[in-house]
PDB file of C-alpha atoms in Angstrom:
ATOM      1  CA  UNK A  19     115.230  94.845  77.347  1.00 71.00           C
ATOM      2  CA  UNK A  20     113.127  97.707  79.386  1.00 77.00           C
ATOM      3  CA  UNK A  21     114.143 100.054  76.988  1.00 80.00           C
ATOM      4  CA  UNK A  22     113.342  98.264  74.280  1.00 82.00           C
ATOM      5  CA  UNK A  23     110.258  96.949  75.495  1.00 83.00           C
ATOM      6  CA  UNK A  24     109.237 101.121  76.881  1.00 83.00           C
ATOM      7  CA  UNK A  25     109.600 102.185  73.162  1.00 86.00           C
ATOM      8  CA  UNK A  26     108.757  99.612  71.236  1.00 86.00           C
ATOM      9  CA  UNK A  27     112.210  98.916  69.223  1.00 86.00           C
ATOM     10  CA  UNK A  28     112.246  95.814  67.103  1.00 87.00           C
ATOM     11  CA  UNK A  29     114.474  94.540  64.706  1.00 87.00           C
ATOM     12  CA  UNK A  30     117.673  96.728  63.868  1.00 85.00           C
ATOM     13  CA  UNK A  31     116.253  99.031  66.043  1.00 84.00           C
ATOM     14  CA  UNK A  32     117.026  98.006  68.829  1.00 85.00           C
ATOM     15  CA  UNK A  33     119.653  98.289  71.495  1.00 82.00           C
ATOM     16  CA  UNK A  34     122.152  96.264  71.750  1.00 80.00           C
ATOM     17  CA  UNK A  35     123.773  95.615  75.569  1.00 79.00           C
ATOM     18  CA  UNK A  36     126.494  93.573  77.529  1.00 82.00           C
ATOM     19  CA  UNK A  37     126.820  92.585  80.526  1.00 84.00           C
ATOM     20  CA  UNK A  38     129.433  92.650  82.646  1.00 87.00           C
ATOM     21  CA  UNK A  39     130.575  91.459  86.266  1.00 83.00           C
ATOM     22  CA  UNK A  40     133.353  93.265  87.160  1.00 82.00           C
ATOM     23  CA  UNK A  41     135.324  91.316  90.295  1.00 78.00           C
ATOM     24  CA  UNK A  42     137.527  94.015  90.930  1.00 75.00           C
ATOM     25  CA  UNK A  43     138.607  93.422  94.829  1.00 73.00           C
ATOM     26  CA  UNK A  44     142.490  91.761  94.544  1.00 70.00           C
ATOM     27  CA  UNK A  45     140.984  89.293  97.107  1.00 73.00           C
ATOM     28  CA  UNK A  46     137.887  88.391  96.201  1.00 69.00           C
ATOM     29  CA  UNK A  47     137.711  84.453  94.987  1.00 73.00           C
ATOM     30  CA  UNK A  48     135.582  84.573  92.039  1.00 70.00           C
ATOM     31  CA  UNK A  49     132.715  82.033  92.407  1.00 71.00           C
ATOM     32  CA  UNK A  50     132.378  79.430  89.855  1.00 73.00           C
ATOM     33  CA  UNK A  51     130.711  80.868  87.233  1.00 73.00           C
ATOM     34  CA  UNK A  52     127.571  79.231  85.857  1.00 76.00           C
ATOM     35  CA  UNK A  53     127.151  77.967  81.970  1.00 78.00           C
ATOM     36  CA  UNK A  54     124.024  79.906  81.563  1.00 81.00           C
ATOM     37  CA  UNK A  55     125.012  83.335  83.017  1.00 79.00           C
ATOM     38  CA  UNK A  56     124.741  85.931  79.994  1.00 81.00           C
ATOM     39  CA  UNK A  57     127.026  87.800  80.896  1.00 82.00           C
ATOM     40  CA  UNK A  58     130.964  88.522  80.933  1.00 83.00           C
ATOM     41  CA  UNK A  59     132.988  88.552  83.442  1.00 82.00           C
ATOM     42  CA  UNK A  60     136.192  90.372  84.073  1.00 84.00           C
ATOM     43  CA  UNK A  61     138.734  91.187  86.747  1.00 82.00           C
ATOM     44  CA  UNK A  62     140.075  94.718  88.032  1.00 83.00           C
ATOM     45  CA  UNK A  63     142.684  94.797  84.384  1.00 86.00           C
ATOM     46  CA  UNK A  64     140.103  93.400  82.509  1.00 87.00           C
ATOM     47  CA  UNK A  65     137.319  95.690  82.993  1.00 88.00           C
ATOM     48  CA  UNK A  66     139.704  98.982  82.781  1.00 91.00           C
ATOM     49  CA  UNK A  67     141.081  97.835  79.104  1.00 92.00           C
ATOM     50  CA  UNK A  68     137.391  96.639  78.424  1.00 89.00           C
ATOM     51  CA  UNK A  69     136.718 100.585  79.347  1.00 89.00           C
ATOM     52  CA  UNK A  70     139.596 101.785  77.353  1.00 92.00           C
ATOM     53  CA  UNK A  71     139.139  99.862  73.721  1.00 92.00           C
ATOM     54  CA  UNK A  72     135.469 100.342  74.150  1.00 87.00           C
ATOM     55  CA  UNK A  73     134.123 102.966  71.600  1.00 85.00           C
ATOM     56  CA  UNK A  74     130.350 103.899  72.921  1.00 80.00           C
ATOM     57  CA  UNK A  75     129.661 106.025  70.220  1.00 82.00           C
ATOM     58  CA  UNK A  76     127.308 108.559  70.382  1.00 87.00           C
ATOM     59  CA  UNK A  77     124.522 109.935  73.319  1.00 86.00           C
ATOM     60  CA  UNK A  78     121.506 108.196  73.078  1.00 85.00           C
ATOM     61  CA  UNK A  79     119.145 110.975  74.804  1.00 89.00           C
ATOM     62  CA  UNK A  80     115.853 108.003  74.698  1.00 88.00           C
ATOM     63  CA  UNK A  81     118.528 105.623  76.906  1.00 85.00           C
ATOM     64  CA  UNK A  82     119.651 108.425  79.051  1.00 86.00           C
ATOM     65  CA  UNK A  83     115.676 108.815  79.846  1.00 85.00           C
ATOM     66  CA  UNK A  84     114.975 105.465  80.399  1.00 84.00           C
ATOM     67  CA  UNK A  85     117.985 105.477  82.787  1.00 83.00           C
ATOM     68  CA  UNK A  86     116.933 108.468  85.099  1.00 82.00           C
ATOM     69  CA  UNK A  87     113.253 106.530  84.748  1.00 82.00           C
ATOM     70  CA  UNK A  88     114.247 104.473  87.529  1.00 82.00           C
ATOM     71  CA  UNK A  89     114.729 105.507  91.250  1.00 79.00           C
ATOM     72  CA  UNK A  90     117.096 104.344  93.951  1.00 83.00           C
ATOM     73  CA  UNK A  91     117.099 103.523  97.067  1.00 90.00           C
ATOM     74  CA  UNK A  92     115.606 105.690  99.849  1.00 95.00           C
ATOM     75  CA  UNK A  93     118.097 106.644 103.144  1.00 96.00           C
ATOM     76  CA  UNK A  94     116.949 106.788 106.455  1.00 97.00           C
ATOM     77  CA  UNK A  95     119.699 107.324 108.692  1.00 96.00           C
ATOM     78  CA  UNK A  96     119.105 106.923 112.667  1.00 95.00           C
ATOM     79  CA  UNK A  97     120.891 108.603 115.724  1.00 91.00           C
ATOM     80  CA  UNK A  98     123.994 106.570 116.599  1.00 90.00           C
ATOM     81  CA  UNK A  99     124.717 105.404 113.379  1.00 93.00           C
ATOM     82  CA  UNK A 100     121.567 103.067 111.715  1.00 95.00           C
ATOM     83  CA  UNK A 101     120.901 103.102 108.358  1.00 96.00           C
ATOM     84  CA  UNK A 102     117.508 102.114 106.867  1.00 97.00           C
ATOM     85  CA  UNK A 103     117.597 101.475 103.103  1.00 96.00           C
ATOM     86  CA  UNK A 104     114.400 100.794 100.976  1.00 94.00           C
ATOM     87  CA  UNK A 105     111.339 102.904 100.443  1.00 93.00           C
ATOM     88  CA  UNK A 106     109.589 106.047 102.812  1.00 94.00           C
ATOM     89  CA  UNK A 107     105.660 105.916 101.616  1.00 93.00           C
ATOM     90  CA  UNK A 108     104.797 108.563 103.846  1.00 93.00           C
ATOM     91  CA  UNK A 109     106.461 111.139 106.255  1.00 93.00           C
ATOM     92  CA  UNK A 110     104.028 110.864 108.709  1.00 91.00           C
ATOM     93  CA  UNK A 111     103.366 114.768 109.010  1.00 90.00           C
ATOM     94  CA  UNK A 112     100.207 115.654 108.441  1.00 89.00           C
ATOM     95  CA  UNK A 113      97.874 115.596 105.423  1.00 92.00           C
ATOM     96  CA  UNK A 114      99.677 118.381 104.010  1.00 91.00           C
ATOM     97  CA  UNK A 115     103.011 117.536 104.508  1.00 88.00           C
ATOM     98  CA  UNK A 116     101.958 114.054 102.943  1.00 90.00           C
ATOM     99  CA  UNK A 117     100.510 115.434  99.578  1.00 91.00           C
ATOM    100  CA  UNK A 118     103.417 118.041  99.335  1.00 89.00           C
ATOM    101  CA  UNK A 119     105.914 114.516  99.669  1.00 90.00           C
ATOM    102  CA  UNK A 120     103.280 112.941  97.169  1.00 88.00           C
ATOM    103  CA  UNK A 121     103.833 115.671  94.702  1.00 87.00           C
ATOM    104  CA  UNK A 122     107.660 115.495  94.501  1.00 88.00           C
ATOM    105  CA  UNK A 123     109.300 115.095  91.481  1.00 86.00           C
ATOM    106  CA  UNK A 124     112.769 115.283  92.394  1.00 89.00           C
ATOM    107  CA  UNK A 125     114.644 114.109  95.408  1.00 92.00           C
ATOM    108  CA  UNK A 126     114.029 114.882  98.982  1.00 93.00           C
ATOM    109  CA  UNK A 127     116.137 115.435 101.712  1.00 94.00           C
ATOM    110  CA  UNK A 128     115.365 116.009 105.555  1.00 93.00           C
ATOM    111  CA  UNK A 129     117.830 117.396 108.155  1.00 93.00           C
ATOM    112  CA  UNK A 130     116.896 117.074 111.660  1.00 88.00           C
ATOM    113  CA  UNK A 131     117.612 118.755 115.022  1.00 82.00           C
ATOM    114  CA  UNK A 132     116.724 117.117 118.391  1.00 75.00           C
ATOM    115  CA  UNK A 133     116.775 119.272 121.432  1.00 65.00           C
ATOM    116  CA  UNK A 134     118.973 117.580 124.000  1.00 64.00           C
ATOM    117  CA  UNK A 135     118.782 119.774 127.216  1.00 59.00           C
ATOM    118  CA  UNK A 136     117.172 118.232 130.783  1.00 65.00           C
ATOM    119  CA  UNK A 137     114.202 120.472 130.019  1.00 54.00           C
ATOM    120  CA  UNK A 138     113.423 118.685 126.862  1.00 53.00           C
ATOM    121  CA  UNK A 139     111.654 116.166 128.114  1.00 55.00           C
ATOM    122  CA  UNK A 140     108.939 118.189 128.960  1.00 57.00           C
ATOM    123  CA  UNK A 141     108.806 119.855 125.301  1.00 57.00           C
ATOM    124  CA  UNK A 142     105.792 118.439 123.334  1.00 61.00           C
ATOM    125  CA  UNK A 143     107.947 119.257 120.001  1.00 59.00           C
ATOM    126  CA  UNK A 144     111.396 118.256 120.682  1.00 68.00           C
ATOM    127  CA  UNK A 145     112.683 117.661 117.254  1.00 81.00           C
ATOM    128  CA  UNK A 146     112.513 120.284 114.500  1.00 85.00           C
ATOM    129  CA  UNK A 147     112.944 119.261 110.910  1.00 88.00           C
ATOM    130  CA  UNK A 148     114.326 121.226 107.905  1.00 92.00           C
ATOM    131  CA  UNK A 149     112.859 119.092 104.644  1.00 91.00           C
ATOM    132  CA  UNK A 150     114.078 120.406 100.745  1.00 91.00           C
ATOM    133  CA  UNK A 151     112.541 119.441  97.630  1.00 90.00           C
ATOM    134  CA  UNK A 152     114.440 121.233  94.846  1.00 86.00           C
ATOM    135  CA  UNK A 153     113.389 125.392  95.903  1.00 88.00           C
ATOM    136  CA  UNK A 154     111.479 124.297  97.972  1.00 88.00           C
ATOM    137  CA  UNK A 155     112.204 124.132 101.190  1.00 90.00           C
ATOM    138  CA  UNK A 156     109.862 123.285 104.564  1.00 88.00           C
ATOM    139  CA  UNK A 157     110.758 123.689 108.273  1.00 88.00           C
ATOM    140  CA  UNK A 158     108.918 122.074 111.278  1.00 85.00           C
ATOM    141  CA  UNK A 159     108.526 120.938 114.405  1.00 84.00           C
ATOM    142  CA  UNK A 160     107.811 117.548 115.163  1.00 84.00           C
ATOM    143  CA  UNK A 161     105.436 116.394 118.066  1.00 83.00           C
ATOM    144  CA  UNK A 162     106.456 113.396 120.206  1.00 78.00           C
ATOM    145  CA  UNK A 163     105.121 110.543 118.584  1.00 84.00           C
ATOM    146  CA  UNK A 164     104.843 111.008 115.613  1.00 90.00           C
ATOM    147  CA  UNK A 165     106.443 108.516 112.583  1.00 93.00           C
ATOM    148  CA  UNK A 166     107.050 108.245 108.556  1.00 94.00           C
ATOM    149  CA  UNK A 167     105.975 104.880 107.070  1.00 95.00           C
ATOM    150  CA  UNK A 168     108.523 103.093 104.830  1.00 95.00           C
ATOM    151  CA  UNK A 169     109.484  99.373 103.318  1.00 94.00           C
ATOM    152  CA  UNK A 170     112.857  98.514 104.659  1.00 95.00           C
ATOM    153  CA  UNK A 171     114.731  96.043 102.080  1.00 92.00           C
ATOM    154  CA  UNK A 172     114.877  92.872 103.144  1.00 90.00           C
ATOM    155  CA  UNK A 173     111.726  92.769 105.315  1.00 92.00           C
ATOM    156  CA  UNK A 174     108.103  91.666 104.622  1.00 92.00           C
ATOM    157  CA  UNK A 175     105.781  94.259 105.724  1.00 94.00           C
ATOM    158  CA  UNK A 176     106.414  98.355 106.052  1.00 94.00           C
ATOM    159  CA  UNK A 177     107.155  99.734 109.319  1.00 95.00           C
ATOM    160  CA  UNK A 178     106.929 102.712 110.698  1.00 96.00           C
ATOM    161  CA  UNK A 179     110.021 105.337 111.983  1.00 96.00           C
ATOM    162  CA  UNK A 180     110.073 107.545 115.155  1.00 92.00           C
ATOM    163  CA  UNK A 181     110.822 110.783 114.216  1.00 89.00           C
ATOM    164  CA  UNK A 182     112.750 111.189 117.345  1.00 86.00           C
ATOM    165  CA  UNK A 183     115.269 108.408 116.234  1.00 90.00           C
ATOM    166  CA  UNK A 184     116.252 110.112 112.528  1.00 92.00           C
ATOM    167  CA  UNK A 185     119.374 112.187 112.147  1.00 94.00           C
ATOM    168  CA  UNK A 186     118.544 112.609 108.479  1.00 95.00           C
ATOM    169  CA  UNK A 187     117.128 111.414 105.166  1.00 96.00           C
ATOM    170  CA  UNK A 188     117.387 111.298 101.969  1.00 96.00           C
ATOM    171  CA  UNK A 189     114.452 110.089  99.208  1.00 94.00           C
ATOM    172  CA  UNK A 190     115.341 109.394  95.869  1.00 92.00           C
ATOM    173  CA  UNK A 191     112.768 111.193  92.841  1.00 88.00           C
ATOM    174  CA  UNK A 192     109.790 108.720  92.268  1.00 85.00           C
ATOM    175  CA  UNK A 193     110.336 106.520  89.286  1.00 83.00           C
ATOM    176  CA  UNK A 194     108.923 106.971  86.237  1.00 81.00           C
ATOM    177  CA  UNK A 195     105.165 105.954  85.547  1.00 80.00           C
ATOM    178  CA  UNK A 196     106.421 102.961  83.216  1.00 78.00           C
ATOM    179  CA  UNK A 197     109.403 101.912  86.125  1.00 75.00           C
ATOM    180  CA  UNK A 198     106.941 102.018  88.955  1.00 67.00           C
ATOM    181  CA  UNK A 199     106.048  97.924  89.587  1.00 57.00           C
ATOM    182  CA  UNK A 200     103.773  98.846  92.747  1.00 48.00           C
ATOM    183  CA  UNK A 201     101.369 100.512  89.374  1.00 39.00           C
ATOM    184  CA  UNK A 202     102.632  97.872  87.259  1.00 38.00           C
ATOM    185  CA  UNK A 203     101.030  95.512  89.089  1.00 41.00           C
ATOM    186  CA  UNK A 204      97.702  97.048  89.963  1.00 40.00           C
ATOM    187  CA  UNK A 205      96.919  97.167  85.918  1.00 38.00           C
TER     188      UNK A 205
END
């Protein structure tokens, strides 16, 4: 319907979708399934001969856009094991560092090193950080104290992330213009 709706396809024109649940664990119970879901649904057999006598026909380059449109996810994975899912706003770094993370248009991943002798505790930058963007690629050091702001799923306001409790990260490419619903519903 997104699709549709992002390029104005009526009629004949435009695409035509199923949906499909797929239970395809040999112990899940399937849940009783409601008279108005739109949508089929299929066990583990079903879904591979559904993906067998299924003839998709050709690319559709405007569907594959729409698709990589959308973003996923962002990973924020702590020392000892944590992972944060949802969305980094801001790393937290600096002006600079912020407008560079602004600018991306492609993912971004972070890699980070914490010092871990005795004498560390006296460093005022004990954690460097290697951050990529495509080429580009940034290394820092981190003063204590210092924290990215993201949404974490599942919880009502943003918080912010010590930079001293990340192992790594990883931050999906921003959506497109016409996917983003934080502009969607400023207009």
């Amino acid at each position: 319907a997104l699709h549709n709706k992002r390029l104005g396809l009526e009629g004949k024109d435009k695409l035509s979708y199923r949906v499909i649940v797929a239970m395809t664990h040999q112990r899940l119970e399937w849940p009783k399934i409601p008279d108005d879901l739109k949508a089929e649904m299929v066990n583990e057999a079903g879904f591979i001969k559904l993906l067998e006598t299924t003839k998709p026909g050709t690319v559709n380059p405007e569907l594959i856009e729409t698709l990589e449109g959308f973003n996923t996810w962002d990973e924020v994975h702590l020392n000892g094991g944590l992972l944060l899912k949802g969305d980094v706003h801001q790393l937290g770094l600096g002006k600079e560092m912020d407008d560079w993370f602004a600018a991306r248009d492609e993912d971004v991943t972070a890699r980070l090193t914490q010092q871990r002798s005795i004498l560390s505790l006296f460093s005022n930058n004990p954690t460097r950080v290697h951050l990529s963007r495509g080429s580009k690629h940034v290394e820092a050091n981190i003063p204590f104290g210092l924290s990215l702001n993201m949404h974490v799923v599942g919880e009502k306001r943003g918080r912010s992330v010590d930079w001293a409790n990340v192992d790594r990260i990883f931050v999906s490419k921003p959506p497109a213009k016409w996917a983003n619903h934080r502009i969607a519903e400023e207009e």
